[in-house]
Short mmCIF file of C-alpha atoms in Angstrom, two decimals:
data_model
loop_
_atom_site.label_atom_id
_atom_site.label_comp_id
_atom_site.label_asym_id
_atom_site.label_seq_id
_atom_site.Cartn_x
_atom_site.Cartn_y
_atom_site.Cartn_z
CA UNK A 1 -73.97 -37.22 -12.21
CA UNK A 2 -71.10 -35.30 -11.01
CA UNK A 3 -72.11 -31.65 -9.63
CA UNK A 4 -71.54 -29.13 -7.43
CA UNK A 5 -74.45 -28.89 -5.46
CA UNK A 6 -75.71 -25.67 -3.11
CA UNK A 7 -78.12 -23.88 -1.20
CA UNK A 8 -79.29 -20.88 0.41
CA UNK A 9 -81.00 -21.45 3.63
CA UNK A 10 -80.71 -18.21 5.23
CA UNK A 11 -80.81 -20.14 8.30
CA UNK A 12 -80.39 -18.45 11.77
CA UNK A 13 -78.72 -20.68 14.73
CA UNK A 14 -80.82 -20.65 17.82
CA UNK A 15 -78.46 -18.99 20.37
CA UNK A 16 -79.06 -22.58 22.65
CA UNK A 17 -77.84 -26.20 24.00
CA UNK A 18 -79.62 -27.78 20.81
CA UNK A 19 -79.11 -25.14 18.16
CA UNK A 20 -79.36 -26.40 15.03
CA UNK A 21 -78.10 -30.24 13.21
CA UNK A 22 -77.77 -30.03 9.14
CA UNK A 23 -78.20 -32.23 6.98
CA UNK A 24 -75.84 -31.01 3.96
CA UNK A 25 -77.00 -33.84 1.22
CA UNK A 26 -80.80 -33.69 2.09
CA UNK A 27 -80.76 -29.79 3.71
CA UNK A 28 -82.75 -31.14 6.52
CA UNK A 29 -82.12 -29.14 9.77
CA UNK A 30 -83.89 -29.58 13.06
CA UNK A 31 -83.07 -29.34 16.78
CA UNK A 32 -82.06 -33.01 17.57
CA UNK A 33 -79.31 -35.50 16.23
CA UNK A 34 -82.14 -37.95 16.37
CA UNK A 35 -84.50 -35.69 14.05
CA UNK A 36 -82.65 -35.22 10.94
CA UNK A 37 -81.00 -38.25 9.46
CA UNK A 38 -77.24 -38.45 8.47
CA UNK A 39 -77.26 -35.41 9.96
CA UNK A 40 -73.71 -33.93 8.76
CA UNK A 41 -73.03 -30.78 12.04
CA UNK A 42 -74.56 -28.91 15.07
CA UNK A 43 -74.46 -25.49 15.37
CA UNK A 44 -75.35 -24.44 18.68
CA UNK A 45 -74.44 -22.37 22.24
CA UNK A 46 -73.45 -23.69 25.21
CA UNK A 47 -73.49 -22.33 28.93
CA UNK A 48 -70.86 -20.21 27.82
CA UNK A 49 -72.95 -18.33 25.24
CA UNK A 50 -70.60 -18.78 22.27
CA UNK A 51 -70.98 -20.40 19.17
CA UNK A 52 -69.60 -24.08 18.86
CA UNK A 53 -69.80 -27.19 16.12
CA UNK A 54 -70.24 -31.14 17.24
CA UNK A 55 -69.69 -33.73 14.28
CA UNK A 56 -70.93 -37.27 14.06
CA UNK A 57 -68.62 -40.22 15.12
CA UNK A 58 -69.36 -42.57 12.30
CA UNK A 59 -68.03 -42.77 9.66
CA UNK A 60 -64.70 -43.02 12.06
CA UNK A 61 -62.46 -39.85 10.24
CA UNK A 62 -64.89 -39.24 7.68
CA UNK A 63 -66.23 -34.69 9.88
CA UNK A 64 -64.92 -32.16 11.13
CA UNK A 65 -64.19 -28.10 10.04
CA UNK A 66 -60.82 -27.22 8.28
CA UNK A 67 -58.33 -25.84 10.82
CA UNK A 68 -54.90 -24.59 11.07
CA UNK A 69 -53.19 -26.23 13.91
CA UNK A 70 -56.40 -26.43 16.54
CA UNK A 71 -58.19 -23.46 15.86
CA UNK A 72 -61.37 -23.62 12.97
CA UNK A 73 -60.59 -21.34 9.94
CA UNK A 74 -62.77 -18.51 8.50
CA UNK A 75 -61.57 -19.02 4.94
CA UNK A 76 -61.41 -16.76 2.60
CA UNK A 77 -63.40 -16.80 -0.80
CA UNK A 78 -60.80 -19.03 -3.36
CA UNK A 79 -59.60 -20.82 -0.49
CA UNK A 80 -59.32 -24.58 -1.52
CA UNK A 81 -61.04 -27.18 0.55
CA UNK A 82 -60.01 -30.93 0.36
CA UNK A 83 -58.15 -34.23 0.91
CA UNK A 84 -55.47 -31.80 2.04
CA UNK A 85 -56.47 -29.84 4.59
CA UNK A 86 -56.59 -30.50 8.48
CA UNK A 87 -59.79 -31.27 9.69
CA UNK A 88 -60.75 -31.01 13.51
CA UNK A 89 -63.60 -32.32 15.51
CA UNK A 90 -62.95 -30.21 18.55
CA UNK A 91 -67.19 -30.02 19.98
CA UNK A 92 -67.51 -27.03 23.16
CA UNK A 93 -66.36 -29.23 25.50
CA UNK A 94 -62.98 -28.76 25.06
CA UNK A 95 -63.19 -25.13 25.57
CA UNK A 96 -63.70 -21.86 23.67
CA UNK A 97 -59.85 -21.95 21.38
CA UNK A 98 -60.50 -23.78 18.73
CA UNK A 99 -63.92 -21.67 17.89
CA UNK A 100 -62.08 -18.52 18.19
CA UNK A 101 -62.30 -17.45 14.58
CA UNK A 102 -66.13 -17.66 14.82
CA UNK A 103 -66.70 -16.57 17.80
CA UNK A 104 -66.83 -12.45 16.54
CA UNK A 105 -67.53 -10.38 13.91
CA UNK A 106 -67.07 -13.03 10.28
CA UNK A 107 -69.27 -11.02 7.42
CA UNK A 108 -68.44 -13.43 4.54
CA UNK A 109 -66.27 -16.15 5.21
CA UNK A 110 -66.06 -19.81 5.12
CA UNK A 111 -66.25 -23.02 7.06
CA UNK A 112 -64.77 -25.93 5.66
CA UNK A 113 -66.37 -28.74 5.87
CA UNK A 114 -65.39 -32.49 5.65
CA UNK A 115 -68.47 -34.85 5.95
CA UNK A 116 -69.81 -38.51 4.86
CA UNK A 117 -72.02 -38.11 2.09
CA UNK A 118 -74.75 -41.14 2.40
CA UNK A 119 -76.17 -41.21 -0.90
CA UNK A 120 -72.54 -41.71 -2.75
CA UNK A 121 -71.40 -43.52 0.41
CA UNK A 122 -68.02 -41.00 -0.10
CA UNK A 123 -66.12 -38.50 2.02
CA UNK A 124 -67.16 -34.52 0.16
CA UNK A 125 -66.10 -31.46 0.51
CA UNK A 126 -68.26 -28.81 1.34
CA UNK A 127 -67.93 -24.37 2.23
CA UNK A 128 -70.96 -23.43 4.66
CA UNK A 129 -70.71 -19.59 4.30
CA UNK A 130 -71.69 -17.44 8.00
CA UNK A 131 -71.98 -14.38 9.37
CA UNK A 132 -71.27 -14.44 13.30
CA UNK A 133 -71.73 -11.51 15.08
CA UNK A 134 -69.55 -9.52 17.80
CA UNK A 135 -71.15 -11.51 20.96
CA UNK A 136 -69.70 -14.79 21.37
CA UNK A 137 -70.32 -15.91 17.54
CA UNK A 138 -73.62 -14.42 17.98
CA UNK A 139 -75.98 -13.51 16.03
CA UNK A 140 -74.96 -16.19 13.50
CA UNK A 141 -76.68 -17.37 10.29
CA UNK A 142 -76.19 -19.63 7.74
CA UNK A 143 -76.43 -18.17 3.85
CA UNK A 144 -74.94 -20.77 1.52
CA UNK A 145 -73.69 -24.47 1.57
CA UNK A 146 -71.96 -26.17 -1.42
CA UNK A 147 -70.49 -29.18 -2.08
CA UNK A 148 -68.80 -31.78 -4.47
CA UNK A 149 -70.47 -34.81 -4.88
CA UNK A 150 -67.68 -36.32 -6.32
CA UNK A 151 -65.31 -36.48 -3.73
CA UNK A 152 -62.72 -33.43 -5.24
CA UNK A 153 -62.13 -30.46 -3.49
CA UNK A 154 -64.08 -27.55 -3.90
CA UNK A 155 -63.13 -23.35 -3.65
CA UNK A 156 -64.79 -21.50 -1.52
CA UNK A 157 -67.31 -19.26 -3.04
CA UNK A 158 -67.51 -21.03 -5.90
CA UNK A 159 -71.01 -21.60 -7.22
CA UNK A 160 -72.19 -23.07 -10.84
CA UNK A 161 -73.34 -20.99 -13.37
CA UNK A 162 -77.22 -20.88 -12.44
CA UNK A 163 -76.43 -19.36 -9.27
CA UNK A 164 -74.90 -16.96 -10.32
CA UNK A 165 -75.61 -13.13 -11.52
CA UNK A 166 -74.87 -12.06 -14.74
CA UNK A 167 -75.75 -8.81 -16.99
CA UNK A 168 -75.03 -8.04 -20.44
CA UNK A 169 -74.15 -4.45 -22.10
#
């Protein structure tokens, strides 16, 4: 069944080497690549003590964050996230550049995400929204993921209807 799936974790990245691997389709998270299966990105800190991201390698072109030239975007809420963007796989080896965007202040934005989604066996589309903070990307946490399981592209921010608030006058 076609859905746009989400969660809340709330989930704080340990400022170090391991930092934290996701699992968007299952939400598992743990400290290792080899501890959370079809794990989708690492969040972690380097030497450097700034925040970076590592994708898998297999699927070949099937990760990475949504960028503008080589630098990873903090979207916007409505920002559109698909077959059309760039996607980069830039890890902290390659220096701090490409993380720029995330490594400072971000209250409410948006990390696209491209990733291989093993229980369709399809490329998604996913928003993992952060808050970094002033030092280096740090403190940063993780408050919502969504995707498509479908395959389409998805807007940032967008949620379905039971997660959302609603009152009546």
């Amino acid at each position: 069944m076609a859905a746009i799936v989400c969660s809340s974790p709330a989930l704080s990245v340990p400022a170090n080497i391991d930092g934290v691997y996701m699992n968007l389709v299952t939400g598992a998270t743990g400290t290792a690549g080899s501890g959370v299966a079809g794990w989708d990105i690492n969040l972690y800190q380097t030497g450097a003590s700034a925040l970076y991201f590592f994708w898998p390698t297999t699927p070949a072109n099937s990760f990475g964050g949504a960028s503008t030239a080589t630098v990873y975007d903090a979207l916007s809420s409505g920002a559109t996230i698909g077959p059309a963007q760039t996607y980069i796989v830039n890890s902290g080896g390659g220096g701090a550049a490409p993380f720029a965007n995330w490594q400072t202040t971000q209250t409410g934005k948006y990390l696209g995400v491209r990733f291989y989604n093993e229980a369709t066996s399809a490329i998604n589309y996913a928003w993992v929204q952060m808050n970094t903070g002033a030092s280096g990307g740090y403190p940063a946490t993780i408050n919502q993921i969504c995707y498509d399981n479908t395959g389409a592209a998805i807007t940032a921010g967008t949620t379905p209807v039971s997660l959302q608030t609603f009152s009546v006058d």
